Amino acid sequence: MTQGKVEAQTRFVSWLDGRVTAEGRGDGESVLDADPSGVYWLGRLAPESDAAGVGRERRMAPCAVGMRVRPGDAGPWSFPVRVRALAWNRARGSQDPGEKWEKTKPVDVVIRVDVAAGAVGVAYGGQQIAEALDAAGAPGSSAEVRVTDESWRGDPELVVELVNTTPEGPRQRGERHLFEAELRVLDLETVPFLLESLPESFRYDRRLPAIGINCGVAVLEPRELATTDQVIVERNRPQYTFDRTDAAVLSLTFDRLIDDPVATLTRLVDAYAMWGRDHWSPERLRRRADDENWQPEMLRQAQEAAEEHAGELERLRAGVEALRQDAELRRAFELMNRAMSLAARGRYSGWRPFQIGFVLSVLPSLVREGSDWGTVETVWFATGGGKTETYLALLVLAAFYDRLRGKLAGITAWSRFPLRMLSLQQTQRFADALAAAEVVRQDHHVPGDPISLGYFIGSGATPNEVPTAPTEHNPVDVDDPGMADRYQVLTACPFCGSEDLKMKFHRGDWTLRHVCKASQCRSGGRPLPVYVVDQEIYRFLPTVVIGTLDKAALISMQGGMRAFVEGPAGRCSRPGHGFTYAKRAKRPSGCLVPDCPGESSPLAARERTRFAPSFRLQDELHLLRDSLGAVDSHYESLLDALQLELTGTTPKIIASSATLTGFERQVRVLYNRPGRVFPVPGPSARESFWTRDTSSLLRRFVAVWPRGVTLEWVSDRTTTILQQSVRRLVDEPQRVCAEAGIDPSHVPMLLDLYGTHVVYGNTVRDVEAARRSLGTQVPVTPLNAAQLTGQTPFEEVRETLQRLLRPEPGFNDRLHVVTASSMISHGVDVDRLNVMTVLGVPLTTAEFIQATARVGRSHPGLVYVIHKVGRERDAAVFSHFTPFIEQGDRFVEPIPVTRSSRRVLELTTSAAIEARRLFVHEPRSAWGRLTTVDMLRKYAAQTGLGATEEARACAAALGVEEQHHLAFGDVNRLLETYFMRLENPGDGAKWPQQLLARPPMRSLRDVEAQIPVSDD
Ligand SMILES: [Zn+2]
Ligand SMILES: [Zn+2]
């Protein structure tokens, strides 16, 4: 019988972890050429007399392990405790006595413990253990079991510990630490603890069998609790189709949805309704309340959740109804399915129910009936579930729907990531989907400009513009033959998948383009529909623009941003030049191509308003917090206000988030709109209509407490052991396979999937330190390493991703270790990454969830979380690691975000003033430009524009209401000063920017780090 791949992978993960644990504890070693107290980090106990400090120091090198238990009765109590430990001695007769150590025999003693109520630190078995240690070869070593009754906390509660009591002095030749120490509580009936730090919920189990002290606790038998050196928690892989959504029962293939979308989706919604009757009916909830002992509050919560389910069901029905009634929407839906089928290139043939469910839930608002348009739709789903494709489905659908209703050019959607470095992989997936949409557009004769993608990143990664000659601010050199290659964003042709791509700068139309060289490619050697230079994005207005959130700052600086809230000024008469904007001294026609001799033909006002984007998307919503969230909330308002004033429309906002904690408030703060999430959570944490856990391993999380040694030491040792162990697959495959119980035919696959290890640091400094120590502290050669942080140059990121995705054929040539920061947490999807070490618990739970989701995406993953136990937070996470992993989302901290910070308002008011000058006033001015103070003054005089009116407009644009007197007063004052300077530019201000109290922000992160953001 051949062994399945998943089985082999699961066994290998378990074997790998077993290797690390064994080496960390010293299992199987009997001699050592170094003091074991400097080597092992698991299972050791420091002598109590050395552990002088309390709290932090004690945690670093604990002298005790044990557990807190709740006996079933009020005592006195009598039960056996089993203790295991051993010691190490300097080797007898060794030439160099300091260098050789030998392990003693292990001791294994059972001690009877009789505890009276009120006992405090009562010791048991000291003599018995000391005698056993003496007999095992460790004279002078001693330990005892200590028990304290802590029933004063409310319920019967005992603390049972094993303490190393070895005194100073008598161990002449020996190490005073004890090793491989373990304590078991036997035959004591206990009741579980309830995790008080988490609220009651009908979805989760809050029970804990015992609480470890400096360790984990495993339940070996119903009445056998054992300390464990590490806490291991396994999560299982979810599945997305089962029971009523099983493919055999309900087919959601692209073909089915192209042929008969309404009937197919009706079946999906009917299935959801039936499932809801099973799980959310009042009878069902009452039965669960009885069976699971719910408090009345929990029943009430469950009833509310049932209503949310009913609401979602109703929206899905309305989505099907929209499709039935609106022929254009139905056509767009069909074309979207054709495009996504093409983009899938046979890798998958249809949708997971939740993916198409989300699209369905947004359809009612697309037809712009009712008030749904103004609701922010957030898709919340475990990473790896296919969120990007869900997004893409919606974008492609929206692009077709726009085209079919007469919007033939312009941006349909602007999708933002909160981080500076936008994932190249994500970009490729967007490009693939949009190229497929373009093919479908051509084949089905859908009118309008080609469907295309804009990569809106700029500064550093891709150029803002290509100047005719390099300048101080823009070093891009058009004459440098290597220039174009530096800005390659795609790794494969989105039409044909070929990797034979060339970058070209075309002087004739001044464009930097990707070109596919494959002979059979649909692109036929023409530039691929992807724009990576900011100026080209303004000139060609790609259908979908993806980029970083920071780019919103350009709304107060770049005339080209007009097309992000309204439309361009016109079209250049020269072919290939694209759209034009406000005239400038250097751009007399408004064409953005340098020295263009052409003329601009203006767009009709009505046509221009059609250009406004239909959607703004925000990925990783939870990262918009603190000052970034505060600043962004004002820019979101500004974008909305400009678009509303200029076109009478606002875009629909779609978001994705890793957490639901406080999400409604966050959406309200950021967008001034109500929010909704899809899907609403199911009746239990493990199952909903859309997903449920299988029995197959997703990730094994191992919480590590580095006892007595540094975190860095443990990290380096872990890397060493992992790499050495994996390499044994090459050197002695038969033996490893026998040890791990794996069929040898799987060796190449395992080497591929577990040969590259990620070391994750919370700060760039941690990451760099880890990288440096790989060279000196990890004695494995060759050891090829790469680093991925926000500081890593763009080209290097691209190369590293390529090496990870398409590894070299020989193991020795591949990357073995990647040191990384949170930069990889967003959009790095490499199925080959399955082992990770996390250096200290990340500051937020959301980051922990995102970071660790980088491994085990398609195959079982192994994650070591090495705790910085000196930190309170890490110690706390270690002590409830199991629920932390199993109920991760419940630990996510509420996201601190506010829009009413006056400090931030001071910064963003300048942006509002400038954006209104560029997009509201300049197009209305008689000269078509308001670039000097003189022009602006004349314009104000002619139109009667004054401080009061403009202050009201700016405040409204920033979402500041008049009843917020303080904030409103601030904006007023800033505008009064502005207009005063406009009238009397005593200091000789020539440019409107010089009238501002401070220049507009260049990036949304420009806030000085120290600015406290509060609701002041
Ligand atoms: Zn191609
Ligand atoms: Zn031109």
Short mmCIF file of C-alpha atoms in Angstrom, two decimals, residues 199-479:
data_model
loop_
_atom_site.label_atom_id
_atom_site.label_comp_id
_atom_site.label_asym_id
_atom_site.label_seq_id
_atom_site.Cartn_x
_atom_site.Cartn_y
_atom_site.Cartn_z
CA PRO A 199 -15.71 36.41 27.43
CA GLU A 200 -18.25 33.66 27.48
CA SER A 201 -19.29 32.61 24.04
CA PHE A 202 -21.54 29.94 22.66
CA ARG A 203 -18.98 29.42 19.90
CA TYR A 204 -15.96 28.54 22.00
CA ASP A 205 -14.88 26.19 24.72
CA ARG A 206 -13.12 28.10 27.48
CA ARG A 207 -12.10 25.10 29.57
CA LEU A 208 -8.48 24.32 30.45
CA PRO A 209 -7.63 21.05 32.24
CA ALA A 210 -4.75 22.62 34.20
CA ILE A 211 -2.45 25.62 34.02
CA GLY A 212 1.27 24.96 33.57
CA ILE A 213 3.83 26.70 35.72
CA ASN A 214 6.91 27.42 33.60
CA CYS A 215 5.77 24.65 31.26
CA GLY A 216 2.83 23.12 29.45
CA VAL A 217 0.48 20.44 30.76
CA ALA A 218 -0.59 17.37 28.84
CA VAL A 219 -3.53 15.16 29.77
CA LEU A 220 -2.13 11.66 29.28
CA GLU A 221 -5.03 9.79 30.84
CA PRO A 222 -8.20 11.18 32.41
CA ARG A 223 -6.36 11.18 35.74
CA GLU A 224 -2.79 11.69 34.64
CA LEU A 225 -1.54 15.22 34.09
CA ALA A 226 2.08 15.69 33.02
CA THR A 227 4.29 18.75 32.66
CA THR A 228 5.61 19.25 29.12
CA ASP A 229 8.63 21.29 28.13
CA GLN A 230 6.85 22.69 25.14
CA VAL A 231 3.21 23.40 24.47
CA ILE A 232 2.16 21.83 21.20
CA VAL A 233 -1.08 22.91 19.60
CA GLU A 234 -2.24 21.58 16.29
CA ARG A 235 -4.69 23.28 14.00
CA ASN A 236 -6.41 21.33 11.30
CA ARG A 237 -6.95 22.30 7.72
CA PRO A 238 -10.34 23.71 6.83
CA GLN A 239 -12.43 22.46 3.96
CA TYR A 240 -14.79 24.59 1.94
CA THR A 241 -17.16 22.15 0.31
CA PHE A 242 -18.98 19.42 2.23
CA ASP A 243 -22.47 18.08 2.89
CA ARG A 244 -24.88 20.37 1.04
CA THR A 245 -22.08 22.13 -0.85
CA ASP A 246 -20.24 18.98 -1.84
CA ALA A 247 -19.33 19.16 -5.52
CA ALA A 248 -21.43 16.07 -6.20
CA VAL A 249 -24.51 17.82 -4.83
CA LEU A 250 -23.89 21.41 -5.84
CA SER A 251 -21.60 22.27 -8.71
CA LEU A 252 -20.18 25.80 -8.69
CA THR A 253 -17.95 25.43 -11.71
CA PHE A 254 -17.28 28.37 -14.01
CA ASP A 255 -19.08 26.50 -16.79
CA ARG A 256 -22.20 25.97 -14.72
CA LEU A 257 -22.28 29.61 -13.72
CA ILE A 258 -21.80 30.72 -17.31
CA ASP A 259 -24.64 28.48 -18.54
CA ASP A 260 -27.19 29.03 -15.84
CA PRO A 261 -26.13 31.39 -13.08
CA VAL A 262 -29.57 32.06 -11.61
CA ALA A 263 -30.63 28.44 -11.13
CA THR A 264 -27.17 27.43 -9.86
CA LEU A 265 -26.96 30.22 -7.35
CA THR A 266 -30.54 29.67 -6.25
CA ARG A 267 -29.51 26.15 -5.28
CA LEU A 268 -26.60 27.56 -3.28
CA VAL A 269 -28.86 29.96 -1.42
CA ASP A 270 -31.46 27.25 -0.80
CA ALA A 271 -28.74 25.05 0.64
CA TYR A 272 -27.71 27.90 2.93
CA ALA A 273 -31.30 28.35 4.04
CA MET A 274 -31.69 24.67 4.86
CA TRP A 275 -28.41 24.61 6.73
CA GLY A 276 -29.59 27.65 8.67
CA ARG A 277 -32.78 25.85 9.70
CA ASP A 278 -30.62 23.02 11.06
CA HIS A 279 -28.18 25.18 12.96
CA TRP A 280 -29.85 28.44 13.84
CA SER A 281 -33.47 27.53 14.52
CA PRO A 282 -34.86 28.56 17.94
CA GLU A 283 -35.35 24.88 18.86
CA ARG A 284 -31.79 24.02 17.96
CA LEU A 285 -30.39 26.91 20.02
CA ARG A 286 -32.54 25.98 23.03
CA ARG A 287 -31.35 22.40 22.79
CA ARG A 288 -27.71 23.53 22.69
CA ALA A 289 -28.34 25.85 25.62
CA ASP A 290 -29.57 22.89 27.65
CA ASP A 291 -26.87 20.48 26.51
CA GLU A 292 -23.97 22.89 26.89
CA ASN A 293 -25.15 24.71 30.01
CA TRP A 294 -25.37 28.14 28.42
CA GLN A 295 -25.91 31.18 30.58
CA PRO A 296 -28.97 33.25 29.54
CA GLU A 297 -26.56 35.83 28.09
CA MET A 298 -25.03 33.22 25.78
CA LEU A 299 -28.46 32.20 24.52
CA ARG A 300 -29.24 35.83 23.81
CA GLN A 301 -25.98 36.20 21.86
CA ALA A 302 -26.78 33.09 19.87
CA GLN A 303 -30.22 34.43 19.02
CA GLU A 304 -28.66 37.65 17.78
CA ALA A 305 -26.19 35.69 15.70
CA ALA A 306 -29.13 33.76 14.22
CA GLU A 307 -30.59 37.06 13.09
CA GLU A 308 -27.31 38.00 11.45
CA HIS A 309 -27.43 34.73 9.59
CA ALA A 310 -30.97 35.51 8.47
CA GLY A 311 -29.81 38.92 7.24
CA GLU A 312 -27.01 37.38 5.23
CA LEU A 313 -29.36 34.84 3.73
CA GLU A 314 -31.65 37.65 2.67
CA ARG A 315 -28.78 39.52 1.00
CA LEU A 316 -27.75 36.43 -0.92
CA ARG A 317 -31.32 36.01 -2.13
CA ALA A 318 -31.36 39.64 -3.17
CA GLY A 319 -28.11 39.00 -5.05
CA VAL A 320 -29.70 36.21 -7.05
CA GLU A 321 -32.70 38.44 -7.66
CA ALA A 322 -30.45 41.25 -8.95
CA LEU A 323 -28.89 38.79 -11.36
CA ARG A 324 -32.30 37.60 -12.51
CA GLN A 325 -33.61 41.07 -13.17
CA ASP A 326 -30.61 42.95 -14.53
CA ALA A 327 -29.55 41.56 -17.91
CA GLU A 328 -26.35 43.63 -17.98
CA LEU A 329 -25.34 42.38 -14.56
CA ARG A 330 -26.03 38.82 -15.67
CA ARG A 331 -23.90 39.34 -18.76
CA ALA A 332 -21.08 40.87 -16.68
CA PHE A 333 -21.30 37.90 -14.29
CA GLU A 334 -21.04 35.49 -17.19
CA LEU A 335 -18.03 37.31 -18.70
CA MET A 336 -16.37 37.41 -15.28
CA ASN A 337 -16.71 33.64 -15.00
CA ARG A 338 -15.24 33.22 -18.46
CA ALA A 339 -12.30 35.42 -17.53
CA MET A 340 -11.63 33.71 -14.21
CA SER A 341 -11.84 30.33 -15.89
CA LEU A 342 -9.22 31.46 -18.40
CA ALA A 343 -7.01 32.92 -15.67
CA ALA A 344 -7.20 29.69 -13.68
CA ARG A 345 -5.40 27.89 -16.56
CA GLY A 346 -6.87 24.58 -15.48
CA ARG A 347 -5.58 24.79 -11.89
CA TYR A 348 -9.15 24.97 -10.64
CA SER A 349 -12.46 24.90 -12.40
CA GLY A 350 -14.85 26.78 -10.20
CA TRP A 351 -15.59 28.58 -6.96
CA ARG A 352 -15.63 27.71 -3.34
CA PRO A 353 -19.07 28.50 -1.96
CA PHE A 354 -17.82 31.39 0.21
CA GLN A 355 -16.10 33.04 -2.77
CA ILE A 356 -19.16 33.16 -4.94
CA GLY A 357 -21.24 33.87 -1.83
CA PHE A 358 -19.31 37.07 -1.24
CA VAL A 359 -19.77 38.20 -4.84
CA LEU A 360 -23.46 37.42 -4.53
CA SER A 361 -23.75 39.44 -1.32
CA VAL A 362 -22.35 42.53 -3.05
CA LEU A 363 -24.54 42.32 -6.17
CA PRO A 364 -27.59 44.03 -4.66
CA SER A 365 -25.57 47.18 -4.05
CA LEU A 366 -24.05 47.07 -7.55
CA VAL A 367 -27.42 47.67 -9.12
CA ARG A 368 -27.50 50.79 -6.97
CA GLU A 369 -30.89 50.24 -5.50
CA GLY A 370 -31.52 51.11 -1.92
CA SER A 371 -28.89 52.29 0.50
CA ASP A 372 -26.54 49.34 0.25
CA TRP A 373 -24.05 51.20 -1.90
CA GLY A 374 -22.85 53.15 1.11
CA THR A 375 -22.16 50.03 3.19
CA VAL A 376 -18.55 48.94 3.47
CA GLU A 377 -18.37 45.25 2.65
CA THR A 378 -15.63 43.40 4.46
CA VAL A 379 -14.61 39.91 3.53
CA TRP A 380 -13.26 38.08 6.52
CA PHE A 381 -11.73 34.74 5.87
CA ALA A 382 -8.86 32.63 7.03
CA THR A 383 -5.75 33.35 5.00
CA GLY A 384 -5.16 30.89 2.24
CA GLY A 385 -8.84 30.36 1.54
CA GLY A 386 -8.78 32.11 -1.83
CA LYS A 387 -9.46 35.68 -0.77
CA THR A 388 -7.49 37.24 -3.61
CA GLU A 389 -9.51 35.39 -6.24
CA THR A 390 -12.70 36.48 -4.48
CA TYR A 391 -11.54 40.06 -4.74
CA LEU A 392 -10.57 39.61 -8.36
CA ALA A 393 -13.93 38.11 -9.26
CA LEU A 394 -15.62 41.21 -7.96
CA LEU A 395 -13.22 43.58 -9.75
CA VAL A 396 -13.52 41.81 -13.10
CA LEU A 397 -17.28 41.70 -12.73
CA ALA A 398 -17.34 45.42 -11.93
CA ALA A 399 -15.10 46.19 -14.91
CA PHE A 400 -17.44 44.38 -17.30
CA TYR A 401 -20.51 45.90 -15.71
CA ASP A 402 -18.99 49.38 -16.14
CA ARG A 403 -18.23 48.69 -19.80
CA LEU A 404 -21.68 47.32 -20.53
CA ARG A 405 -23.25 50.43 -19.05
CA GLY A 406 -21.18 52.85 -21.10
CA LYS A 407 -18.11 53.58 -19.01
CA LEU A 408 -15.59 52.80 -21.73
CA ALA A 409 -12.41 54.10 -20.14
CA GLY A 410 -11.08 55.09 -16.76
CA ILE A 411 -10.43 53.42 -13.46
CA THR A 412 -13.01 50.94 -12.24
CA ALA A 413 -11.28 50.12 -8.98
CA TRP A 414 -8.40 51.36 -6.88
CA SER A 415 -7.14 48.65 -4.57
CA ARG A 416 -4.83 49.56 -1.71
CA PHE A 417 -2.46 47.66 0.56
CA PRO A 418 -1.42 49.28 3.79
CA LEU A 419 2.25 48.38 3.46
CA ARG A 420 4.91 50.07 1.41
CA MET A 421 6.05 46.95 -0.34
CA LEU A 422 3.29 45.57 -2.44
CA SER A 423 3.44 41.86 -3.01
CA LEU A 424 4.68 40.97 -6.45
CA GLN A 425 2.84 37.68 -6.32
CA GLN A 426 -0.43 39.44 -5.66
CA THR A 427 0.29 41.76 -8.57
CA GLN A 428 0.88 38.83 -10.88
CA ARG A 429 -2.47 37.33 -9.90
CA PHE A 430 -4.21 40.63 -10.56
CA ALA A 431 -2.45 40.90 -13.94
CA ASP A 432 -3.40 37.35 -14.88
CA ALA A 433 -7.07 37.93 -14.10
CA LEU A 434 -7.21 41.25 -15.93
CA ALA A 435 -5.40 39.94 -18.99
CA ALA A 436 -7.92 37.10 -19.09
CA ALA A 437 -10.68 39.69 -18.83
CA GLU A 438 -9.12 41.56 -21.74
CA VAL A 439 -9.12 38.40 -23.86
CA VAL A 440 -12.78 37.83 -23.01
CA ARG A 441 -13.54 41.49 -23.75
CA GLN A 442 -12.03 41.17 -27.22
CA ASP A 443 -13.62 37.81 -27.99
CA HIS A 444 -17.04 38.94 -26.85
CA HIS A 445 -16.86 42.38 -28.44
CA VAL A 446 -17.28 44.35 -25.25
CA PRO A 447 -16.59 48.00 -26.13
CA GLY A 448 -14.03 50.33 -24.60
CA ASP A 449 -10.33 50.64 -23.82
CA PRO A 450 -8.34 47.47 -23.19
CA ILE A 451 -8.75 46.13 -19.66
CA SER A 452 -5.48 46.79 -17.89
CA LEU A 453 -3.65 47.00 -14.58
CA GLY A 454 -1.78 49.85 -12.92
CA TYR A 455 0.95 49.20 -10.35
CA PHE A 456 0.82 52.38 -8.30
CA ILE A 457 3.79 52.23 -5.95
CA GLY A 458 6.35 54.75 -7.05
CA SER A 459 9.35 56.01 -5.12
CA GLY A 460 11.98 53.33 -4.93
CA ALA A 461 10.14 50.39 -6.37
CA THR A 462 8.92 51.90 -9.63
CA PRO A 463 9.39 55.42 -11.04
CA ASN A 464 6.93 58.23 -10.46
CA GLU A 465 7.96 59.48 -13.85
CA VAL A 466 10.72 58.98 -16.37
CA PRO A 467 12.39 62.38 -16.85
CA THR A 468 14.21 63.38 -20.05
CA ALA A 469 17.38 63.59 -17.93
CA PRO A 470 18.04 62.49 -14.35
CA THR A 471 17.42 65.14 -11.72
CA GLU A 472 18.27 65.51 -8.06
CA HIS A 473 14.83 64.25 -7.06
CA ASN A 474 14.44 61.68 -9.78
CA PRO A 475 17.58 59.70 -10.63
CA VAL A 476 15.85 57.55 -13.26
CA ASP A 477 18.12 57.72 -16.30
CA VAL A 478 16.38 57.15 -19.58
CA ASP A 479 19.74 56.58 -21.31
#
